[in-house]
PDB file of C-alpha atoms in Angstrom:
ATOM      1  CA  MET A  66      -0.001   0.003  -0.001  1.00 47.00           C
ATOM      2  CA  SER A  67       1.274   3.452  -0.902  1.00 47.00           C
ATOM      3  CA  ASP A  68      -0.103   6.639   0.572  1.00 47.00           C
ATOM      4  CA  ALA A  69       1.738   8.941  -1.786  1.00 46.00           C
ATOM      5  CA  ALA A  70      -0.538  11.661  -3.130  1.00 45.00           C
ATOM      6  CA  LYS A  71       0.268  11.389  -6.829  1.00 47.00           C
ATOM      7  CA  PRO A  72      -2.823  12.609  -8.696  1.00 45.00           C
ATOM      8  CA  ASP A  73      -2.973  12.054 -12.430  1.00 49.00           C
ATOM      9  CA  PRO A  74      -3.435  14.985 -14.857  1.00 47.00           C
ATOM     10  CA  SER A  75      -7.193  14.279 -15.132  1.00 50.00           C
ATOM     11  CA  ASP A  76      -7.508  15.490 -11.523  1.00 48.00           C
ATOM     12  CA  GLU A  77      -5.890  18.843 -12.322  1.00 48.00           C
ATOM     13  CA  ALA A  78      -9.203  20.754 -12.141  1.00 46.00           C
ATOM     14  CA  LEU A  79      -9.949  19.250  -8.741  1.00 44.00           C
ATOM     15  CA  MET A  80      -6.441  20.101  -7.518  1.00 45.00           C
ATOM     16  CA  ARG A  81      -6.914  23.776  -8.490  1.00 48.00           C
ATOM     17  CA  GLU A  82     -10.029  23.815  -6.310  1.00 59.00           C
ATOM     18  CA  GLU A  83      -8.000  22.839  -3.237  1.00 78.00           C
ATOM     19  CA  ALA A  84      -8.994  19.190  -3.134  1.00 87.00           C
ATOM     20  CA  LEU A  85      -7.286  16.674  -0.894  1.00 92.00           C
ATOM     21  CA  VAL A  86      -6.094  13.764  -3.044  1.00 95.00           C
ATOM     22  CA  LEU A  87      -4.810  10.492  -1.606  1.00 95.00           C
ATOM     23  CA  GLU A  88      -3.763   7.442  -3.584  1.00 97.00           C
ATOM     24  CA  TYR A  89      -3.336   3.875  -2.357  1.00 96.00           C
ATOM     25  CA  ASP A  90      -2.424   0.581  -3.997  1.00 97.00           C
ATOM     26  CA  PHE A  91      -4.116  -2.556  -2.636  1.00 96.00           C
ATOM     27  CA  ASP A  92      -3.421  -6.224  -3.316  1.00 96.00           C
ATOM     28  CA  ALA A  93      -7.180  -6.852  -3.576  1.00 96.00           C
ATOM     29  CA  PRO A  94      -8.833  -6.947  -7.021  1.00 97.00           C
ATOM     30  CA  PRO A  95     -10.854  -3.878  -8.117  1.00 97.00           C
ATOM     31  CA  ALA A  96     -14.195  -5.728  -7.761  1.00 96.00           C
ATOM     32  CA  LYS A  97     -13.527  -6.370  -4.070  1.00 96.00           C
ATOM     33  CA  VAL A  98     -12.560  -2.746  -3.393  1.00 96.00           C
ATOM     34  CA  TRP A  99     -15.642  -1.612  -5.324  1.00 96.00           C
ATOM     35  CA  ARG A 100     -17.852  -3.718  -3.054  1.00 96.00           C
ATOM     36  CA  ALA A 101     -16.251  -2.136   0.033  1.00 94.00           C
ATOM     37  CA  VAL A 102     -17.143   1.389  -1.096  1.00 93.00           C
ATOM     38  CA  THR A 103     -20.614   0.712  -2.503  1.00 93.00           C
ATOM     39  CA  ILE A 104     -22.331  -1.949  -0.369  1.00 94.00           C
ATOM     40  CA  PRO A 105     -23.747  -0.063   2.640  1.00 92.00           C
ATOM     41  CA  ALA A 106     -23.079  -2.828   5.207  1.00 93.00           C
ATOM     42  CA  LEU A 107     -19.410  -3.004   4.148  1.00 93.00           C
ATOM     43  CA  ARG A 108     -18.986   0.764   3.696  1.00 92.00           C
ATOM     44  CA  GLU A 109     -20.491   1.377   7.155  1.00 90.00           C
ATOM     45  CA  ARG A 110     -17.418  -0.285   8.741  1.00 89.00           C
ATOM     46  CA  TRP A 111     -15.058   2.462   7.599  1.00 84.00           C
ATOM     47  CA  LEU A 112     -17.366   5.284   6.409  1.00 88.00           C
ATOM     48  CA  PRO A 113     -20.409   5.382   8.731  1.00 89.00           C
ATOM     49  CA  ASP A 114     -23.776   6.746   7.603  1.00 88.00           C
ATOM     50  CA  CYS A 115     -23.566   9.381  10.357  1.00 88.00           C
ATOM     51  CA  ASP A 116     -20.653  10.992   8.444  1.00 89.00           C
ATOM     52  CA  LEU A 117     -22.659  11.180   5.232  1.00 90.00           C
ATOM     53  CA  ALA A 118     -25.112  13.909   4.228  1.00 89.00           C
ATOM     54  CA  GLY A 119     -27.088  11.113   2.526  1.00 86.00           C
ATOM     55  CA  ALA A 120     -26.582   7.343   2.558  1.00 82.00           C
ATOM     56  CA  GLU A 121     -26.997   7.054  -1.212  1.00 90.00           C
ATOM     57  CA  PRO A 122     -24.143   8.072  -3.531  1.00 92.00           C
ATOM     58  CA  GLU A 123     -24.535  11.345  -5.432  1.00 93.00           C
ATOM     59  CA  SER A 124     -23.198   9.710  -8.587  1.00 94.00           C
ATOM     60  CA  THR A 125     -21.717   6.408  -9.677  1.00 95.00           C
ATOM     61  CA  ILE A 126     -19.766   5.072 -12.644  1.00 96.00           C
ATOM     62  CA  ALA A 127     -20.140   1.334 -12.099  1.00 95.00           C
ATOM     63  CA  GLY A 128     -16.888  -0.321 -11.058  1.00 95.00           C
ATOM     64  CA  GLU A 129     -14.851   2.885 -11.455  1.00 97.00           C
ATOM     65  CA  GLU A 130     -16.063   5.831  -9.397  1.00 97.00           C
ATOM     66  CA  VAL A 131     -18.541   6.679  -6.652  1.00 96.00           C
ATOM     67  CA  ARG A 132     -19.213  10.114  -5.126  1.00 95.00           C
ATOM     68  CA  TYR A 133     -20.658  10.762  -1.665  1.00 93.00           C
ATOM     69  CA  ARG A 134     -21.461  13.959   0.198  1.00 92.00           C
ATOM     70  CA  LEU A 135     -20.026  14.167   3.729  1.00 90.00           C
ATOM     71  CA  ARG A 136     -21.294  16.361   6.579  1.00 88.00           C
ATOM     72  CA  ASP A 137     -19.508  17.256   9.827  1.00 85.00           C
ATOM     73  CA  SER A 138     -21.360  16.006  12.886  1.00 82.00           C
ATOM     74  CA  GLU A 139     -20.799  19.256  14.815  1.00 83.00           C
ATOM     75  CA  PRO A 140     -21.546  22.912  14.013  1.00 83.00           C
ATOM     76  CA  PRO A 141     -21.016  24.568  11.618  1.00 82.00           C
ATOM     77  CA  PHE A 142     -21.832  21.225   9.865  1.00 83.00           C
ATOM     78  CA  ARG A 143     -19.490  21.804   6.909  1.00 86.00           C
ATOM     79  CA  GLU A 144     -20.035  19.598   3.884  1.00 89.00           C
ATOM     80  CA  SER A 145     -17.650  18.135   1.343  1.00 90.00           C
ATOM     81  CA  HIS A 146     -17.684  15.792  -1.620  1.00 90.00           C
ATOM     82  CA  VAL A 147     -15.594  12.652  -1.541  1.00 92.00           C
ATOM     83  CA  ILE A 148     -14.901  10.719  -4.725  1.00 95.00           C
ATOM     84  CA  PHE A 149     -13.539   7.170  -4.691  1.00 95.00           C
ATOM     85  CA  ARG A 150     -11.846   6.144  -7.946  1.00 97.00           C
ATOM     86  CA  ILE A 151     -10.922   2.534  -8.528  1.00 97.00           C
ATOM     87  CA  GLU A 152      -8.748   1.121 -11.302  1.00 97.00           C
ATOM     88  CA  PRO A 153      -6.529  -1.900 -11.790  1.00 97.00           C
ATOM     89  CA  ASN A 154      -2.862  -1.317 -11.036  1.00 95.00           C
ATOM     90  CA  GLU A 155       0.134  -2.826 -12.821  1.00 93.00           C
ATOM     91  CA  ASP A 156       0.594  -5.489 -10.101  1.00 92.00           C
ATOM     92  CA  GLY A 157      -2.871  -7.012 -10.575  1.00 93.00           C
ATOM     93  CA  GLY A 158      -4.321  -5.222  -7.545  1.00 97.00           C
ATOM     94  CA  THR A 159      -6.198  -1.948  -7.237  1.00 97.00           C
ATOM     95  CA  ARG A 160      -5.213   1.698  -7.373  1.00 97.00           C
ATOM     96  CA  PHE A 161      -7.622   3.488  -5.035  1.00 97.00           C
ATOM     97  CA  ARG A 162      -7.821   7.281  -5.220  1.00 97.00           C
ATOM     98  CA  ILE A 163      -9.722   9.393  -2.670  1.00 94.00           C
ATOM     99  CA  ILE A 164     -10.505  12.973  -3.685  1.00 95.00           C
ATOM    100  CA  GLN A 165     -12.146  15.189  -1.076  1.00 92.00           C
ATOM    101  CA  GLN A 166     -13.270  18.722  -1.834  1.00 91.00           C
ATOM    102  CA  ALA A 167     -15.144  21.234   0.328  1.00 88.00           C
ATOM    103  CA  CYS A 168     -18.598  22.237  -0.868  1.00 81.00           C
ATOM    104  CA  GLU A 169     -19.375  25.844  -1.664  1.00 72.00           C
ATOM    105  CA  VAL A 170     -21.143  27.470   1.266  1.00 61.00           C
ATOM    106  CA  ALA A 171     -23.407  30.462   0.777  1.00 58.00           C
ATOM    107  CA  LEU A 172     -23.278  32.507   3.946  1.00 53.00           C
ATOM    108  CA  PRO A 173     -26.540  34.166   4.988  1.00 60.00           C
ATOM    109  CA  GLN A 174     -26.809  37.939   4.587  1.00 61.00           C
ATOM    110  CA  ALA A 175     -27.280  39.801   7.852  1.00 63.00           C
ATOM    111  CA  ALA A 176     -30.625  41.606   8.197  1.00 62.00           C
ATOM    112  CA  ASN A 177     -28.850  44.836   9.160  1.00 63.00           C
ATOM    113  CA  SER A 178     -26.260  44.719   6.377  1.00 58.00           C
ATOM    114  CA  ASN A 179     -27.399  48.067   4.960  1.00 59.00           C
ATOM    115  CA  CYS A 180     -27.139  46.829   1.425  1.00 56.00           C
ATOM    116  CA  CYS A 181     -28.525  49.049  -1.317  1.00 56.00           C
ATOM    117  CA  MET A 182     -32.034  47.599  -1.009  1.00 55.00           C
ATOM    118  CA  MET A 183     -32.217  48.414   2.705  1.00 50.00           C
ATOM    119  CA  ARG A 184     -30.921  51.961   2.268  1.00 51.00           C
ATOM    120  CA  ALA A 185     -33.503  52.623  -0.413  1.00 52.00           C
ATOM    121  CA  ALA A 186     -36.259  51.529   1.978  1.00 54.00           C
ATOM    122  CA  ALA A 187     -35.141  53.848   4.783  1.00 53.00           C
TER     123      ALA A 187
END
C-alpha cells in the first residue's frame, strides 16, 4: 500500500479547487474494493452513515467511481464531496484514489447589512 498523493493529470481541475487527493495501492482486485465502497453494510465499517449527508451516492460510474457527500457532525456542519476512484494497477491489484473537496457554502446575509435595497427603503 502506498499513501503517496500522486494525482494524475485528469484530476488537475480538482487540484486547483483545493482538493485533498490520496492514492493507495491494494493487493485486492478492483471488484472487491468496489464492493467495500458501494455496499452499505461493508462501507459502514469504515465510512459510517452518520458521516454522510445522505446514505446514497450522489453519482456512480459502475466499477470505477462513486461520489458521496459528507457532513460534519458538529456545528457549523461543513459539507464536502468525496470521490472514490478505482482502477486496476500494474501489479494485478487496485489503485484506489480518494478525492475530497469542500462544498461551496453560501453565507446568509445579515438583516442589518445596509445593502442598497435596505438603504432605499429607509
